[in-house]
Short mmCIF file of C-alpha atoms in Angstrom, two decimals:
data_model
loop_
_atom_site.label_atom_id
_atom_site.label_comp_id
_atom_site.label_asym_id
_atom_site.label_seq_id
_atom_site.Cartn_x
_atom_site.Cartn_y
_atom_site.Cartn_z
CA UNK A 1 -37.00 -48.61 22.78
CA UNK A 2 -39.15 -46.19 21.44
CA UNK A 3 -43.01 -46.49 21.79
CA UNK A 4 -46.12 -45.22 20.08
CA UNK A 5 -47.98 -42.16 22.65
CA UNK A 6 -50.78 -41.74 20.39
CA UNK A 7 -53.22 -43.65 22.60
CA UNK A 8 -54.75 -40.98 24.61
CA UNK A 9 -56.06 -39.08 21.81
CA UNK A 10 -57.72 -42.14 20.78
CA UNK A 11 -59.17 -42.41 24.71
CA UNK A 12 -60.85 -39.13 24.52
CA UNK A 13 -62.33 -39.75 20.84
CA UNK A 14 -64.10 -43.33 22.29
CA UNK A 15 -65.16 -41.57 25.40
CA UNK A 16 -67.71 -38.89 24.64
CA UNK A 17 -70.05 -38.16 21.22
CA UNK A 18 -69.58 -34.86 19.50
CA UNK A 19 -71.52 -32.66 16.96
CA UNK A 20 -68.86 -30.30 15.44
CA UNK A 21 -66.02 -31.61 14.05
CA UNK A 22 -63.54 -31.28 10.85
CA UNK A 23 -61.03 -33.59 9.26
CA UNK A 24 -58.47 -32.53 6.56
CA UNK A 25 -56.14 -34.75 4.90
CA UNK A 26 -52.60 -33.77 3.10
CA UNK A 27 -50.18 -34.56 1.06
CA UNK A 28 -46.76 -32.39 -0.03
CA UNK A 29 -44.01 -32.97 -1.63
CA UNK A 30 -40.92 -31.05 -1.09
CA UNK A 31 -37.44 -30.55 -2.76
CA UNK A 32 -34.83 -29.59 -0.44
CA UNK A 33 -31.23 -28.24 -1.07
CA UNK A 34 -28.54 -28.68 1.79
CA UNK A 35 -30.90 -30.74 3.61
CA UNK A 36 -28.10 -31.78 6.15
CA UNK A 37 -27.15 -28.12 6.70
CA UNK A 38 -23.56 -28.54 5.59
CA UNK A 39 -20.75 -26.32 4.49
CA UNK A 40 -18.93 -28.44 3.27
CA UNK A 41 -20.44 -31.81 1.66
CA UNK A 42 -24.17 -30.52 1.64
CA UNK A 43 -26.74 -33.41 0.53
CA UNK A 44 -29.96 -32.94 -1.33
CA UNK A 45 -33.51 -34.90 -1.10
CA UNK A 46 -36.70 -35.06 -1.55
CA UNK A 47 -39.14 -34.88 1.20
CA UNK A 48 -42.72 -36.80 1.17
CA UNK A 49 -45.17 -35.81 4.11
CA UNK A 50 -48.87 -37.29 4.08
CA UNK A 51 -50.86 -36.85 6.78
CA UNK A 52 -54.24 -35.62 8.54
CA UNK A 53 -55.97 -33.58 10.97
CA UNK A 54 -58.90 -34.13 13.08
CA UNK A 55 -60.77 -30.91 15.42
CA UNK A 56 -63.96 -32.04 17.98
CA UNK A 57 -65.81 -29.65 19.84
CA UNK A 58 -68.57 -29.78 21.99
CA UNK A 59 -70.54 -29.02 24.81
CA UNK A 60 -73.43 -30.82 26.57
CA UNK A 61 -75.43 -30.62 29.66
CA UNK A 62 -72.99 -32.96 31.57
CA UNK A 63 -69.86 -33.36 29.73
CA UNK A 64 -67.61 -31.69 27.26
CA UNK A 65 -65.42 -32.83 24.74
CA UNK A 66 -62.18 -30.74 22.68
CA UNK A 67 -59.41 -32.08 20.95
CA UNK A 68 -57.14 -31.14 18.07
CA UNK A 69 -54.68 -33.52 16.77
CA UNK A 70 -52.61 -33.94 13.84
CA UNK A 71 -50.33 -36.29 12.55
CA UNK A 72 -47.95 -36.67 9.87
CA UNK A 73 -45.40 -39.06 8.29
CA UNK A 74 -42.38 -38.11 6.50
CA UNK A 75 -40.22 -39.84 4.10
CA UNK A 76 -36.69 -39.06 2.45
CA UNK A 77 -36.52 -40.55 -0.74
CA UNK A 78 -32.88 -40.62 -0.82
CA UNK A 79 -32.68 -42.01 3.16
CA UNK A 80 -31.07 -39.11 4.65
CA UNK A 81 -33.32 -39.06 7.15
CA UNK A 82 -35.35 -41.84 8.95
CA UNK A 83 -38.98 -42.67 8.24
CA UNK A 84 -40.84 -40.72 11.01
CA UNK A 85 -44.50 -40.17 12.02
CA UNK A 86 -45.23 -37.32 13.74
CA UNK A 87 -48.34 -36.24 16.46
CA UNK A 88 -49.15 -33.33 17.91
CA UNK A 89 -51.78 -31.84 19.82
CA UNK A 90 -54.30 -31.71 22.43
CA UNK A 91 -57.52 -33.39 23.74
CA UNK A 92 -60.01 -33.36 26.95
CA UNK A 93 -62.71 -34.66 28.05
CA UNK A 94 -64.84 -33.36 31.23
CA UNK A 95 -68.00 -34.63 33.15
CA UNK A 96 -69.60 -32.68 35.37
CA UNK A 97 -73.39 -32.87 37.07
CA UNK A 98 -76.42 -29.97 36.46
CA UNK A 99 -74.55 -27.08 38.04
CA UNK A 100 -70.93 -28.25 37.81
CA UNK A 101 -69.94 -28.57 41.71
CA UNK A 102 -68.20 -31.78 40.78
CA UNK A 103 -66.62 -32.24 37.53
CA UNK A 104 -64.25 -35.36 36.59
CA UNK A 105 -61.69 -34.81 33.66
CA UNK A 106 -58.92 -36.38 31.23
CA UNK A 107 -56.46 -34.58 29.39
CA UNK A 108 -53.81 -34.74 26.91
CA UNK A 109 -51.21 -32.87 25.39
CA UNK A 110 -48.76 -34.35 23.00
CA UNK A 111 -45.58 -32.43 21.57
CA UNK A 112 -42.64 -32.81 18.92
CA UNK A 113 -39.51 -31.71 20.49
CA UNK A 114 -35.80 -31.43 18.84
CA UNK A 115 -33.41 -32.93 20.98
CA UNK A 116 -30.92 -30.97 19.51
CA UNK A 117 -31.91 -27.72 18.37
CA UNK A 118 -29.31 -26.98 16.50
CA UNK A 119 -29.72 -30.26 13.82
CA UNK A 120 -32.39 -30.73 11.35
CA UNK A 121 -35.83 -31.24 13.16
CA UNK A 122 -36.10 -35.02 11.65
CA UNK A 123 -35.64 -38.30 12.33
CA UNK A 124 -34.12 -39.27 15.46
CA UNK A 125 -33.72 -35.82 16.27
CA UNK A 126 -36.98 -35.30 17.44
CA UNK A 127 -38.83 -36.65 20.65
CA UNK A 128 -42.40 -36.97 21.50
CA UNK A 129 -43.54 -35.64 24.92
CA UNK A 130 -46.86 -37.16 26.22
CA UNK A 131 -48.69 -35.01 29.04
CA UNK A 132 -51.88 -36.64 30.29
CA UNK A 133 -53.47 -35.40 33.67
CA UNK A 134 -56.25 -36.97 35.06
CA UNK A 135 -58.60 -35.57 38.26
CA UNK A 136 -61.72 -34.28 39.96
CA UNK A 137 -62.96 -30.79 40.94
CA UNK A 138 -65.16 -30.36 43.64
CA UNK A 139 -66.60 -26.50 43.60
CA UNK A 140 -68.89 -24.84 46.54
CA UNK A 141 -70.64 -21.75 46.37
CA UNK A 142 -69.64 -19.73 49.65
CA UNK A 143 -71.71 -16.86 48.57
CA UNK A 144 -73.59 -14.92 45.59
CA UNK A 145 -69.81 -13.49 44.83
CA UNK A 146 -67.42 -16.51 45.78
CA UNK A 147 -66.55 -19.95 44.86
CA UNK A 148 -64.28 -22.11 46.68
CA UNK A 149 -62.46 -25.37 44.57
CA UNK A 150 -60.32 -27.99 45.81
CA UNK A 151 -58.33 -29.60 42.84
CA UNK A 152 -56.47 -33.30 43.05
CA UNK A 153 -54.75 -34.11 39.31
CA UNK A 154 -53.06 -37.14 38.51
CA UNK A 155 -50.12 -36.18 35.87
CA UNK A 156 -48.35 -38.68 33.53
CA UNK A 157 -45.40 -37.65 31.31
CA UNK A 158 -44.08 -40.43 29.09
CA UNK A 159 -41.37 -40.06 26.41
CA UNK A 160 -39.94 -41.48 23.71
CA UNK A 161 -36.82 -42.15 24.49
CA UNK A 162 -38.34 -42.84 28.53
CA UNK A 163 -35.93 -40.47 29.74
CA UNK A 164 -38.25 -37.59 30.75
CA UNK A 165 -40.92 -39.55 32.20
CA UNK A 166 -42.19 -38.90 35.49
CA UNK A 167 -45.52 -39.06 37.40
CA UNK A 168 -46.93 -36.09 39.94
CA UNK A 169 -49.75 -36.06 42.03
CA UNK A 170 -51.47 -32.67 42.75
CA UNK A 171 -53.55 -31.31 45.31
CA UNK A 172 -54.94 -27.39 44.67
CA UNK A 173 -57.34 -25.21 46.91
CA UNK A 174 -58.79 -21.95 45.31
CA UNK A 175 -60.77 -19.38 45.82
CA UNK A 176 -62.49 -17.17 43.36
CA UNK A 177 -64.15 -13.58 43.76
CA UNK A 178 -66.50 -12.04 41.38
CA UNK A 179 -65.55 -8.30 41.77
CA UNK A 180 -67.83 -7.35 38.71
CA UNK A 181 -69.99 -8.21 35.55
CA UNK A 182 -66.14 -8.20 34.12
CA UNK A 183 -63.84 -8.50 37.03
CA UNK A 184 -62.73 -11.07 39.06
CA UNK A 185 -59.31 -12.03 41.86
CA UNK A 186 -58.74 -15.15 43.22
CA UNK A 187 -56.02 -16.85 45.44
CA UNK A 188 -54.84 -20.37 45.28
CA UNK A 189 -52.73 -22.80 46.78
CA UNK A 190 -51.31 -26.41 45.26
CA UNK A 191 -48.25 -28.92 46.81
CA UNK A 192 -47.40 -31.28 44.23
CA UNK A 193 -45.37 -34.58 44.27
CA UNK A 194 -43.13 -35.65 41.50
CA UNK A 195 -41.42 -38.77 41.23
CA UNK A 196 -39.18 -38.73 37.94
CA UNK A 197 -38.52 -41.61 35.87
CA UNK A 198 -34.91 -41.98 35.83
CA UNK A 199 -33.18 -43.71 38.49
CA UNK A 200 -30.44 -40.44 39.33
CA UNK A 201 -33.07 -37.89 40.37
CA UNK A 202 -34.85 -38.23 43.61
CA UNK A 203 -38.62 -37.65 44.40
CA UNK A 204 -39.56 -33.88 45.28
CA UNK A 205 -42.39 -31.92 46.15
CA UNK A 206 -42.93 -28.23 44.99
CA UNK A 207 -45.65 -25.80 47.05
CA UNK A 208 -46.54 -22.36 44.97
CA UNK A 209 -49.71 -19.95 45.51
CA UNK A 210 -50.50 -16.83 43.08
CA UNK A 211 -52.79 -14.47 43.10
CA UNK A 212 -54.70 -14.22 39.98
CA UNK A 213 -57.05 -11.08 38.58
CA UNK A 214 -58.90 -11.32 34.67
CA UNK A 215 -60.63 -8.41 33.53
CA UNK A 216 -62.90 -8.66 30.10
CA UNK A 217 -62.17 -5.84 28.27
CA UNK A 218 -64.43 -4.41 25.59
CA UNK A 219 -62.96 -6.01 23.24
CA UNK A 220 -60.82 -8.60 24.44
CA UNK A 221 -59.26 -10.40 27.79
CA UNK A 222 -56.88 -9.55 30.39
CA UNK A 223 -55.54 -11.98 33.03
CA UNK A 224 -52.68 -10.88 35.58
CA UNK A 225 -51.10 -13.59 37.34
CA UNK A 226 -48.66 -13.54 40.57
CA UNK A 227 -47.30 -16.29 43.25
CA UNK A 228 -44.41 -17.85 44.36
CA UNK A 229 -43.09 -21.55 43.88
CA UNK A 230 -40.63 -23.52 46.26
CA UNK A 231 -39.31 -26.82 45.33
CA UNK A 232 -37.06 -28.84 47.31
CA UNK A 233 -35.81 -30.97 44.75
CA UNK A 234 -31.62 -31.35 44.67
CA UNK A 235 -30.16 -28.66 43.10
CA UNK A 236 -26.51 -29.22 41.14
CA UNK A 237 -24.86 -26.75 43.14
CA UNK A 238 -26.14 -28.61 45.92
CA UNK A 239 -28.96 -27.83 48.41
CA UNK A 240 -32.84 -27.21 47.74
CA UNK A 241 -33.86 -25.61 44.74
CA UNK A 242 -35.90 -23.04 46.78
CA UNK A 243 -38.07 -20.40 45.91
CA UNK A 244 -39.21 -18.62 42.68
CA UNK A 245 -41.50 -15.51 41.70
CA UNK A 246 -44.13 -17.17 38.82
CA UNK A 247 -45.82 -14.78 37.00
CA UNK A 248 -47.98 -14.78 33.77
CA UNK A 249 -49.95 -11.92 31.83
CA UNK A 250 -51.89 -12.89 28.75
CA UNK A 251 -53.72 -9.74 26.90
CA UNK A 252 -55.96 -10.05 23.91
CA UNK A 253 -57.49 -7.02 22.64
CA UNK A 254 -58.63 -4.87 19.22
CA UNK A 255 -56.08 -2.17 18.17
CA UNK A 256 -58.23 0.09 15.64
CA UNK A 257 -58.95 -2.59 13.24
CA UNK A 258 -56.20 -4.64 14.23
CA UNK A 259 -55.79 -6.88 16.97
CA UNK A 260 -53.25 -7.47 19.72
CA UNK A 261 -51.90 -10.79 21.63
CA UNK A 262 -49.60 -11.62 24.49
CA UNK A 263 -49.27 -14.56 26.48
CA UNK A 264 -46.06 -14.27 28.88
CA UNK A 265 -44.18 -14.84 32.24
CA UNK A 266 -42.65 -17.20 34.58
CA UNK A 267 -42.80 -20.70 35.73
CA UNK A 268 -41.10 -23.62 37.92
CA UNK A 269 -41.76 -26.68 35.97
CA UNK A 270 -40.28 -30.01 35.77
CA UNK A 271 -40.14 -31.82 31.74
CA UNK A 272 -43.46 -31.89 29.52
CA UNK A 273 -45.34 -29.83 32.02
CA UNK A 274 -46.12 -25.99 31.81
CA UNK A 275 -46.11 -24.19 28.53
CA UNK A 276 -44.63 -26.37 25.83
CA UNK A 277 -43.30 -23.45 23.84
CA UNK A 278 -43.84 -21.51 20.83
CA UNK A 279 -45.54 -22.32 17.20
CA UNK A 280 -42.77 -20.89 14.55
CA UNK A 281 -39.78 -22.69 15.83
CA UNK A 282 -40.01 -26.34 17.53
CA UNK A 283 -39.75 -25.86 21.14
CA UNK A 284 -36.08 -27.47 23.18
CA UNK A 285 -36.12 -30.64 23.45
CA UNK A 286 -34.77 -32.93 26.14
CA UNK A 287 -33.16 -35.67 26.60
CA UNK A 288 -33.51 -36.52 30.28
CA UNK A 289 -35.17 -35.56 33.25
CA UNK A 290 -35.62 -31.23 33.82
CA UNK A 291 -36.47 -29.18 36.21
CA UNK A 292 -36.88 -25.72 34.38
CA UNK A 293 -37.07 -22.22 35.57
CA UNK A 294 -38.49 -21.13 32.40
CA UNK A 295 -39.36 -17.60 30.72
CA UNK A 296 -41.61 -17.58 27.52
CA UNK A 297 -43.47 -14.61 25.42
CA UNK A 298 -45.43 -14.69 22.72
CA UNK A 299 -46.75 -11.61 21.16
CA UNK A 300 -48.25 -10.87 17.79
CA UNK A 301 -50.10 -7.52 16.11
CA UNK A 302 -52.01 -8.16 12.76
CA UNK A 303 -53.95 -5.18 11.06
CA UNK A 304 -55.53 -4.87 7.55
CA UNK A 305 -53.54 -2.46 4.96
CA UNK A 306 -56.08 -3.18 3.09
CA UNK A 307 -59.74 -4.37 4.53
CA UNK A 308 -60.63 -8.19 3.10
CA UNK A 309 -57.77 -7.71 0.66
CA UNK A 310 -54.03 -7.16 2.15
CA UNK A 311 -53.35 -7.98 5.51
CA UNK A 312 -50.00 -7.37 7.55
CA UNK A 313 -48.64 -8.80 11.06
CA UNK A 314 -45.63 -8.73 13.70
CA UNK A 315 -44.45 -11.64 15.61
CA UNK A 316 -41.94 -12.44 18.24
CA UNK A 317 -41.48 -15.51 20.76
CA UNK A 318 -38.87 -16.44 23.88
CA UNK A 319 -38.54 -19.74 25.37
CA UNK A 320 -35.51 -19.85 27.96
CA UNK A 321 -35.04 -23.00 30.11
CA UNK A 322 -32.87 -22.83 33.09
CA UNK A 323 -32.43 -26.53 34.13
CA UNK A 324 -31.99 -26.52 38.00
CA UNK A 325 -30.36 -30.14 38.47
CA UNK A 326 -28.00 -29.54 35.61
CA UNK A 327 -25.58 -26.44 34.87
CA UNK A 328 -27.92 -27.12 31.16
CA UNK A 329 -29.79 -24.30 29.76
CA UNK A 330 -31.19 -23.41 26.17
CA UNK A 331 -32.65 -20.14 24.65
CA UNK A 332 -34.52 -20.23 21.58
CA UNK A 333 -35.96 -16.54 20.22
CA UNK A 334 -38.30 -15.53 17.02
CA UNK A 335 -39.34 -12.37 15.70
CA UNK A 336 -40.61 -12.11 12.21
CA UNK A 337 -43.25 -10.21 9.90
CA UNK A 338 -45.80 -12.13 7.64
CA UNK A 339 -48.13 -10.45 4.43
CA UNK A 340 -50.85 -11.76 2.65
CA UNK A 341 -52.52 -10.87 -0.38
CA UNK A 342 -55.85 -11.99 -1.37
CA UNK A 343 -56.59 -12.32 -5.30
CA UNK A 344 -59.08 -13.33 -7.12
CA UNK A 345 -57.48 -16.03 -7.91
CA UNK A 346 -55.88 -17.28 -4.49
CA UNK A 347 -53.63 -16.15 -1.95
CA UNK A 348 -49.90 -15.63 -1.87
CA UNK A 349 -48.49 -15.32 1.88
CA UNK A 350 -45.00 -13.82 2.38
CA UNK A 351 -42.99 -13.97 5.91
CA UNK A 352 -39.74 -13.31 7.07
CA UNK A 353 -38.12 -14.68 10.34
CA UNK A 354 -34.88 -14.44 12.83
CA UNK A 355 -34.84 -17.21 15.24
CA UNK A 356 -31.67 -17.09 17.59
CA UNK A 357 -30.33 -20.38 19.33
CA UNK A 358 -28.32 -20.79 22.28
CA UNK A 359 -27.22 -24.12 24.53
CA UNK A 360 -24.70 -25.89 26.62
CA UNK A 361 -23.71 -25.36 29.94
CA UNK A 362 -22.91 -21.87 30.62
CA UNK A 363 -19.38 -22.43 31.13
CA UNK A 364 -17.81 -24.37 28.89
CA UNK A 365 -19.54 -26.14 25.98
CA UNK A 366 -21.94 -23.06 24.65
CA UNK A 367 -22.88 -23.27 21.76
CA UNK A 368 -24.75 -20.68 19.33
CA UNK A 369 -26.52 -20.40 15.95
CA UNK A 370 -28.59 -17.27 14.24
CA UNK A 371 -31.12 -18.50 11.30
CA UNK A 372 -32.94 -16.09 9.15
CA UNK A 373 -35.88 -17.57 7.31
CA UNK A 374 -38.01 -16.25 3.64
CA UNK A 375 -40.84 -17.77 2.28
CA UNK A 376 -43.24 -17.52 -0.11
CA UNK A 377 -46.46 -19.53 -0.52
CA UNK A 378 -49.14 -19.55 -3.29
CA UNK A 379 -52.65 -21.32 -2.99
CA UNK A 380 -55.94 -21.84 -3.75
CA UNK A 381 -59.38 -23.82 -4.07
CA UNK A 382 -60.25 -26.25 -6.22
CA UNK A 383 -63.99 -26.99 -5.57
CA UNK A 384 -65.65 -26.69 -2.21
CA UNK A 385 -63.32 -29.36 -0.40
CA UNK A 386 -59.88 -28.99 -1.86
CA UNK A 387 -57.06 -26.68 -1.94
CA UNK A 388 -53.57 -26.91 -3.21
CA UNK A 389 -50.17 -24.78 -1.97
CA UNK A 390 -47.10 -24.52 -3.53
CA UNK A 391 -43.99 -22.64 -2.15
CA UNK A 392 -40.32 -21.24 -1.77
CA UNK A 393 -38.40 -21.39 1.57
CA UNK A 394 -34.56 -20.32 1.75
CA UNK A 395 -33.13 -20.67 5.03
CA UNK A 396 -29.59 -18.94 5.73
CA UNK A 397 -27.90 -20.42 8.89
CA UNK A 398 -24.39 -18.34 8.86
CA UNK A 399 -21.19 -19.27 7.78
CA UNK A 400 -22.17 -20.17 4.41
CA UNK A 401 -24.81 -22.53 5.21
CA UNK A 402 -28.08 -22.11 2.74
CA UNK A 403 -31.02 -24.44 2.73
CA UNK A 404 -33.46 -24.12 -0.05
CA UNK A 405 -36.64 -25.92 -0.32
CA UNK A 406 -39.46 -26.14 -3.19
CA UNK A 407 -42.48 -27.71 -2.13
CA UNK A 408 -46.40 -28.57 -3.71
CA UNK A 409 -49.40 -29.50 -1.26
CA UNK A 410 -52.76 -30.67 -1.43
CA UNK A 411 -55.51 -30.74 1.08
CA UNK A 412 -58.59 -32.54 0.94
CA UNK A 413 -61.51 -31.60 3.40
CA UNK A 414 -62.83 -34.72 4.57
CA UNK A 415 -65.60 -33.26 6.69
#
């Protein structure tokens, strides 16, 4: 039975003030050829979304508060789909004392998966991940230079469908350096207990340590990131799973009068933990219990053609999961371009997209799927508060399978 996983966003919003804040809400409407993605007998409806989004941030002497969250609810006039409301996104909440040598925190993270990646994201089709992690930091000052943390987290993952859940406990030592005004290294240490939800997958433990160096850059941020993970969980070929490089560089930096973004490497993680995957395509869904060796990249260069007027980007993304209890992988790619034009009048936004798909088992049931993706979008203000959008999106998916979609939007700026 399915259940609502909306409550911890509603946990952080009764737990803390704030003083900056927004809330939007939406409508669209949206006509959609070949909505089942069929060669053969394709089916046509009409798509009604309506929905909201709420951003809080702030800081105070002794506590902190951030959250985005947005929800939506979509309806298919002519039933093809089921009625669905979707959530998404992230809240915390920290308390700490005057100089922040003991700080107690709640977090959140909720996600929209597609179970299968290869149907339309809709419907049954799509599972909601809940990540909440509760815990204390304790940090000591060893000297003008170092600091010295010790970490215990409480993790909760609770699906939908209750076949990813599972529950960790965390303990993490770390030690930081401050090499410069801009430079600092640090060496950590965590062992972590998982006990999955499901019934066929035993309790395991996982030990990693990295070595970690961030530079600020003169205009931008550079973190390097290196360790090793071991996990002794069962592994389908039978055995331990054993031991992994993890690895992570994220780069942001100005490029003339461009800038440039990266965010990539390599993790052991176990379902609805670690990096949930990228923003242009929804990220692999599952529908039990994972442990993933997983690579992900995200990169993206924007620059001005033309200052305040025309403004032109490159995009790409990687998410490849490499189930170790299961023969199951799934690969999921992006690279596209995106334009926009500023007018007078409003702004039309053009992008273009490839997203590659691949699943199964690596032996025999693989299966494969290439989508190219065109938009246009038109919009602009009306008043101070409200803004309207209307678009094209054609969708080719190979062997003669073409989605088209026309849609209209409005958003209303609450506060």
């Amino acid at each position: 039975m399915k259940r609502s996983l909306f409550f911890p966003s509603l946990l952080v919003l009764s737990s803390a003030g704030f003083a900056d804040y927004s809330f939007d809400l939406r409508t669209e409407v949206e006509q959609i050829e070949n909505i089942n993605r069929s060669a053969t007998d394709p089916t046509d409806d009409t798509r009604v979304s309506y929905g909201g989004n709420l951003v809080v941030s702030d800081s105070g002497a002794n506590s902190s508060v951030d959250l985005t969250y947005d929800m939506e609810r979509a309806e298919y006039l002519d039933d093809t789909f089921d009625t669905r409301t979707q959530t998404q996104g992230t809240g915390s909440l920290w308390v700490f004392n005057s100089n922040r040598t003991l700080n107690a925190f709640v977090e959140n993270t909720l996600t929209e998966t597609a179970i299968d990646v290869f149907s339309p994201e809709a419907g049954d089709n799509l599972n909601r991940i809940s990540t909440t992690s509760a815990g204390v930091v304790a940090r000591a000052r060893l000297s003008g230079r170092d600091w010295l943390s010790l970490n215990g987290t409480k993790f909760w993952v609770r699906s939908e469908d209750q076949l990813s859940d599972s529950e960790s406990e965390m303990a993490e030592l770390s030690w930081v350096r401050q090499i410069s005004s801009r430079s600092t290294f640090g060496l950590k240490g965590s062992h972590t207990n998982t006990i999955p939800g499901t019934p066929d997958t035993d309790d395991f433990a996982t030990q990693r340590w990295a070595a970690t160096a961030t530079r600020r850059l003169r205009t931008g941020n550079l973190l390097v990131e290196y360790g090793q993970a071991y996990s002794d969980a069962e592994h389908y070929d039978g055995g331990d799973v054993g031991e992994f490089d993890e690895y992570r560089l994220t780069l942001s930096t100005g490029i003339g009068n461009g800038n440039f973004t990266f965010d990539g490497g390599r993790e052991l993680v176990s379902s609805g933990m670690g990096q949930m995957g990228g923003s242009s395509f929804t990220p692999s869904g599952q529908s039990q219990f994972e442990l993933n060796l997983r690579d992900y990249y995200q990169a993206r260069l924007g620059f001005p053609l033309v200052p305040k007027r025309i403004d032109f980007s490159l995009y790409g993304e990687l998410s490849d999961n490499d189930n170790q209890l299961s023969p199951n992988f799934s690969y999921i790619k992006s690279a596209g371009a995106a334009m926009n034009f500023v007018l007078r009048t409003g702004t039309i936004s053009l992008d273009a997209a490839r997203i590659d798909r691949e699943e199964g088992d690596g032996i025999t049931d693989v299966r494969e799927q290439s989508e190219l993706r065109y938009s246009i979008y038109y919009g602009s203000d009306i008043g101070e508060n409200i803004n309207w959008r209307c678009g094209f999106v054609r969708t080719d998916f190979g062997e003669d399978v073409v989605q088209k979609s026309v849609l209209c939007g409005l958003n209303v700026s609450v506060f």
